[in-house]
């Protein structure tokens, strides 16, 4: 797949199955120039370093997201609000934030006040996974032939939406754009 832009720096917040698999696949496709990863546990940071999933990994979230063009949130939904509060002052203008959580409307409502006006939030839900967790459980190819639903609001610019859409297509997913409330209703069924 061809795309006409390159992300200079991607920052992964949380390195469980989804984000560690995404890091592997995006690296294979040269989607970014450099990547960093945050985990609150030093043991996870050390695993990420040993697996060479990113260029830089740390328990210091400010260092991980500084100058990131794209931030991918891959942590439990219950922890989103705290993370968005922590990163608020470090997000550079023009950054795109996306996530991999399975709930959308509640997340958007909780974190919207912690997203700077000059930052795009494009929530995403890759429907993929296994029963395993942690960075060592990730693998290239997890997303092939799966579906990802993105739920941006009407204020998000088309370029940001296209970058996130392209990212998921690059790793093998079909992408659908949906209203967040409708997404939650459909997935609940």
PDB file of N, CA, C and O in Angstrom, residues 95-134:
ATOM      1  N   UNK A  95      -0.576  17.209  16.771  1.00  0.00           N
ATOM      2  CA  UNK A  95      -0.487  15.774  17.049  1.00  0.00           C
ATOM      3  C   UNK A  95      -1.837  15.101  16.830  1.00  0.00           C
ATOM      4  O   UNK A  95      -2.888  15.695  17.053  1.00  0.00           O
ATOM      5  N   UNK A  96      -1.788  13.851  16.405  1.00  0.00           N
ATOM      6  CA  UNK A  96      -2.980  13.018  16.290  1.00  0.00           C
ATOM      7  C   UNK A  96      -2.919  12.007  17.429  1.00  0.00           C
ATOM      8  O   UNK A  96      -1.882  11.397  17.656  1.00  0.00           O
ATOM      9  N   UNK A  97      -4.037  11.853  18.134  1.00  0.00           N
ATOM     10  CA  UNK A  97      -4.137  10.825  19.171  1.00  0.00           C
ATOM     11  C   UNK A  97      -5.186   9.824  18.719  1.00  0.00           C
ATOM     12  O   UNK A  97      -6.256  10.204  18.231  1.00  0.00           O
ATOM     13  N   UNK A  98      -4.881   8.557  18.865  1.00  0.00           N
ATOM     14  CA  UNK A  98      -5.861   7.508  18.611  1.00  0.00           C
ATOM     15  C   UNK A  98      -5.755   6.497  19.744  1.00  0.00           C
ATOM     16  O   UNK A  98      -4.882   6.600  20.595  1.00  0.00           O
ATOM     17  N   UNK A  99      -6.674   5.554  19.754  1.00  0.00           N
ATOM     18  CA  UNK A  99      -6.656   4.539  20.804  1.00  0.00           C
ATOM     19  C   UNK A  99      -7.089   3.210  20.225  1.00  0.00           C
ATOM     20  O   UNK A  99      -7.451   3.125  19.049  1.00  0.00           O
ATOM     21  N   UNK A 100      -7.058   2.178  21.067  1.00  0.00           N
ATOM     22  CA  UNK A 100      -7.431   0.841  20.615  1.00  0.00           C
ATOM     23  C   UNK A 100      -8.501   0.227  21.523  1.00  0.00           C
ATOM     24  O   UNK A 100      -8.705  -0.979  21.521  1.00  0.00           O
ATOM     25  N   UNK A 101      -9.178   1.070  22.282  1.00  0.00           N
ATOM     26  CA  UNK A 101     -10.184   0.593  23.232  1.00  0.00           C
ATOM     27  C   UNK A 101     -11.480   0.168  22.576  1.00  0.00           C
ATOM     28  O   UNK A 101     -11.806   0.591  21.470  1.00  0.00           O
ATOM     29  N   UNK A 102     -12.250  -0.650  23.285  1.00  0.00           N
ATOM     30  CA  UNK A 102     -13.480  -1.193  22.714  1.00  0.00           C
ATOM     31  C   UNK A 102     -14.718  -0.352  23.027  1.00  0.00           C
ATOM     32  O   UNK A 102     -15.791  -0.607  22.490  1.00  0.00           O
ATOM     33  N   UNK A 103     -14.596   0.650  23.885  1.00  0.00           N
ATOM     34  CA  UNK A 103     -15.715   1.536  24.218  1.00  0.00           C
ATOM     35  C   UNK A 103     -15.367   2.915  23.699  1.00  0.00           C
ATOM     36  O   UNK A 103     -14.250   3.379  23.883  1.00  0.00           O
ATOM     37  N   UNK A 104     -16.311   3.599  23.067  1.00  0.00           N
ATOM     38  CA  UNK A 104     -15.996   4.878  22.445  1.00  0.00           C
ATOM     39  C   UNK A 104     -16.697   6.081  23.077  1.00  0.00           C
ATOM     40  O   UNK A 104     -16.046   7.026  23.478  1.00  0.00           O
ATOM     41  N   UNK A 105     -18.006   6.090  23.149  1.00  0.00           N
ATOM     42  CA  UNK A 105     -18.743   7.279  23.593  1.00  0.00           C
ATOM     43  C   UNK A 105     -18.328   7.694  25.009  1.00  0.00           C
ATOM     44  O   UNK A 105     -18.043   8.864  25.259  1.00  0.00           O
ATOM     45  N   UNK A 106     -18.266   6.756  25.923  1.00  0.00           N
ATOM     46  CA  UNK A 106     -17.881   7.054  27.305  1.00  0.00           C
ATOM     47  C   UNK A 106     -16.467   7.619  27.367  1.00  0.00           C
ATOM     48  O   UNK A 106     -16.188   8.582  28.084  1.00  0.00           O
ATOM     49  N   UNK A 107     -15.556   7.038  26.599  1.00  0.00           N
ATOM     50  CA  UNK A 107     -14.167   7.505  26.551  1.00  0.00           C
ATOM     51  C   UNK A 107     -14.108   8.929  26.026  1.00  0.00           C
ATOM     52  O   UNK A 107     -13.451   9.801  26.606  1.00  0.00           O
ATOM     53  N   UNK A 108     -14.785   9.183  24.930  1.00  0.00           N
ATOM     54  CA  UNK A 108     -14.779  10.521  24.330  1.00  0.00           C
ATOM     55  C   UNK A 108     -15.300  11.544  25.338  1.00  0.00           C
ATOM     56  O   UNK A 108     -14.715  12.613  25.513  1.00  0.00           O
ATOM     57  N   UNK A 109     -16.382  11.221  26.013  1.00  0.00           N
ATOM     58  CA  UNK A 109     -16.950  12.136  27.003  1.00  0.00           C
ATOM     59  C   UNK A 109     -15.976  12.417  28.144  1.00  0.00           C
ATOM     60  O   UNK A 109     -15.873  13.542  28.614  1.00  0.00           O
ATOM     61  N   UNK A 110     -15.258  11.392  28.597  1.00  0.00           N
ATOM     62  CA  UNK A 110     -14.340  11.549  29.732  1.00  0.00           C
ATOM     63  C   UNK A 110     -13.062  12.314  29.378  1.00  0.00           C
ATOM     64  O   UNK A 110     -12.527  13.032  30.199  1.00  0.00           O
ATOM     65  N   UNK A 111     -12.537  12.130  28.171  1.00  0.00           N
ATOM     66  CA  UNK A 111     -11.224  12.693  27.858  1.00  0.00           C
ATOM     67  C   UNK A 111     -11.253  13.963  27.012  1.00  0.00           C
ATOM     68  O   UNK A 111     -10.224  14.634  26.905  1.00  0.00           O
ATOM     69  N   UNK A 112     -12.378  14.321  26.450  1.00  0.00           N
ATOM     70  CA  UNK A 112     -12.442  15.482  25.552  1.00  0.00           C
ATOM     71  C   UNK A 112     -11.865  16.752  26.164  1.00  0.00           C
ATOM     72  O   UNK A 112     -11.183  17.520  25.497  1.00  0.00           O
ATOM     73  N   UNK A 113     -12.123  16.971  27.444  1.00  0.00           N
ATOM     74  CA  UNK A 113     -11.633  18.202  28.094  1.00  0.00           C
ATOM     75  C   UNK A 113     -10.111  18.192  28.273  1.00  0.00           C
ATOM     76  O   UNK A 113      -9.527  19.224  28.589  1.00  0.00           O
ATOM     77  N   UNK A 114      -9.473  17.043  28.062  1.00  0.00           N
ATOM     78  CA  UNK A 114      -8.013  16.946  28.207  1.00  0.00           C
ATOM     79  C   UNK A 114      -7.300  16.858  26.858  1.00  0.00           C
ATOM     80  O   UNK A 114      -6.144  16.452  26.792  1.00  0.00           O
ATOM     81  N   UNK A 115      -7.998  17.229  25.795  1.00  0.00           N
ATOM     82  CA  UNK A 115      -7.383  17.221  24.464  1.00  0.00           C
ATOM     83  C   UNK A 115      -7.255  18.672  24.005  1.00  0.00           C
ATOM     84  O   UNK A 115      -8.261  19.359  23.845  1.00  0.00           O
ATOM     85  N   UNK A 116      -6.024  19.146  23.830  1.00  0.00           N
ATOM     86  CA  UNK A 116      -5.845  20.536  23.379  1.00  0.00           C
ATOM     87  C   UNK A 116      -6.577  20.799  22.067  1.00  0.00           C
ATOM     88  O   UNK A 116      -6.755  19.896  21.243  1.00  0.00           O
ATOM     89  N   UNK A 117      -6.982  22.031  21.862  1.00  0.00           N
ATOM     90  CA  UNK A 117      -7.777  22.411  20.682  1.00  0.00           C
ATOM     91  C   UNK A 117      -7.061  22.131  19.358  1.00  0.00           C
ATOM     92  O   UNK A 117      -7.685  21.847  18.363  1.00  0.00           O
ATOM     93  N   UNK A 118      -5.741  22.205  19.353  1.00  0.00           N
ATOM     94  CA  UNK A 118      -4.980  22.020  18.113  1.00  0.00           C
ATOM     95  C   UNK A 118      -4.488  20.584  17.931  1.00  0.00           C
ATOM     96  O   UNK A 118      -3.533  20.323  17.219  1.00  0.00           O
ATOM     97  N   UNK A 119      -5.184  19.633  18.577  1.00  0.00           N
ATOM     98  CA  UNK A 119      -4.832  18.205  18.513  1.00  0.00           C
ATOM     99  C   UNK A 119      -6.056  17.430  18.036  1.00  0.00           C
ATOM    100  O   UNK A 119      -7.178  17.724  18.447  1.00  0.00           O
ATOM    101  N   UNK A 120      -5.853  16.460  17.164  1.00  0.00           N
ATOM    102  CA  UNK A 120      -6.962  15.632  16.651  1.00  0.00           C
ATOM    103  C   UNK A 120      -7.048  14.325  17.429  1.00  0.00           C
ATOM    104  O   UNK A 120      -6.039  13.640  17.587  1.00  0.00           O
ATOM    105  N   UNK A 121      -8.251  13.996  17.871  1.00  0.00           N
ATOM    106  CA  UNK A 121      -8.481  12.699  18.521  1.00  0.00           C
ATOM    107  C   UNK A 121      -9.336  11.859  17.589  1.00  0.00           C
ATOM    108  O   UNK A 121     -10.460  12.225  17.263  1.00  0.00           O
ATOM    109  N   UNK A 122      -8.766  10.752  17.120  1.00  0.00           N
ATOM    110  CA  UNK A 122      -9.459   9.842  16.214  1.00  0.00           C
ATOM    111  C   UNK A 122      -9.559   8.490  16.920  1.00  0.00           C
ATOM    112  O   UNK A 122      -8.680   7.633  16.766  1.00  0.00           O
ATOM    113  N   UNK A 123     -10.619   8.292  17.726  1.00  0.00           N
ATOM    114  CA  UNK A 123     -10.749   7.019  18.444  1.00  0.00           C
ATOM    115  C   UNK A 123     -10.826   5.843  17.475  1.00  0.00           C
ATOM    116  O   UNK A 123     -11.424   5.946  16.400  1.00  0.00           O
ATOM    117  N   UNK A 124     -10.213   4.731  17.865  1.00  0.00           N
ATOM    118  CA  UNK A 124     -10.232   3.549  17.020  1.00  0.00           C
ATOM    119  C   UNK A 124     -10.499   2.294  17.831  1.00  0.00           C
ATOM    120  O   UNK A 124     -10.203   2.237  19.024  1.00  0.00           O
ATOM    121  N   UNK A 125     -11.059   1.304  17.168  1.00  0.00           N
ATOM    122  CA  UNK A 125     -11.318   0.012  17.811  1.00  0.00           C
ATOM    123  C   UNK A 125     -10.954  -1.102  16.842  1.00  0.00           C
ATOM    124  O   UNK A 125     -11.780  -1.522  16.033  1.00  0.00           O
ATOM    125  N   UNK A 126      -9.697  -1.570  16.897  1.00  0.00           N
ATOM    126  CA  UNK A 126      -9.348  -2.725  16.074  1.00  0.00           C
ATOM    127  C   UNK A 126      -9.961  -3.974  16.709  1.00  0.00           C
ATOM    128  O   UNK A 126      -9.720  -4.253  17.874  1.00  0.00           O
ATOM    129  N   UNK A 127     -10.763  -4.665  15.954  1.00  0.00           N
ATOM    130  CA  UNK A 127     -11.411  -5.863  16.487  1.00  0.00           C
ATOM    131  C   UNK A 127     -10.466  -7.034  16.216  1.00  0.00           C
ATOM    132  O   UNK A 127     -10.472  -7.637  15.146  1.00  0.00           O
ATOM    133  N   UNK A 128      -9.608  -7.263  17.204  1.00  0.00           N
ATOM    134  CA  UNK A 128      -8.559  -8.283  17.090  1.00  0.00           C
ATOM    135  C   UNK A 128      -8.088  -8.636  18.487  1.00  0.00           C
ATOM    136  O   UNK A 128      -8.278  -7.870  19.418  1.00  0.00           O
ATOM    137  N   UNK A 129      -7.445  -9.761  18.610  1.00  0.00           N
ATOM    138  CA  UNK A 129      -6.862 -10.117  19.891  1.00  0.00           C
ATOM    139  C   UNK A 129      -6.703 -11.618  20.056  1.00  0.00           C
ATOM    140  O   UNK A 129      -7.108 -12.406  19.206  1.00  0.00           O
ATOM    141  N   UNK A 130      -6.072 -11.959  21.158  1.00  0.00           N
ATOM    142  CA  UNK A 130      -5.921 -13.353  21.566  1.00  0.00           C
ATOM    143  C   UNK A 130      -6.142 -13.385  23.069  1.00  0.00           C
ATOM    144  O   UNK A 130      -6.380 -12.338  23.681  1.00  0.00           O
ATOM    145  N   UNK A 131      -6.007 -14.529  23.664  1.00  0.00           N
ATOM    146  CA  UNK A 131      -6.186 -14.620  25.120  1.00  0.00           C
ATOM    147  C   UNK A 131      -4.930 -14.179  25.871  1.00  0.00           C
ATOM    148  O   UNK A 131      -4.944 -14.074  27.093  1.00  0.00           O
ATOM    149  N   UNK A 132      -3.852 -13.889  25.158  1.00  0.00           N
ATOM    150  CA  UNK A 132      -2.586 -13.514  25.789  1.00  0.00           C
ATOM    151  C   UNK A 132      -2.438 -12.008  25.916  1.00  0.00           C
ATOM    152  O   UNK A 132      -3.085 -11.251  25.194  1.00  0.00           O
ATOM    153  N   UNK A 133      -1.566 -11.578  26.836  1.00  0.00           N
ATOM    154  CA  UNK A 133      -1.331 -10.145  26.997  1.00  0.00           C
ATOM    155  C   UNK A 133       0.149  -9.889  27.242  1.00  0.00           C
ATOM    156  O   UNK A 133       0.922 -10.814  27.474  1.00  0.00           O
ATOM    157  N   UNK A 134       0.528  -8.625  27.177  1.00  0.00           N
ATOM    158  CA  UNK A 134       1.913  -8.236  27.394  1.00  0.00           C
ATOM    159  C   UNK A 134       2.669  -8.081  26.091  1.00  0.00           C
ATOM    160  O   UNK A 134       2.251  -8.606  25.052  1.00  0.00           O
TER     161      UNK A 134
END
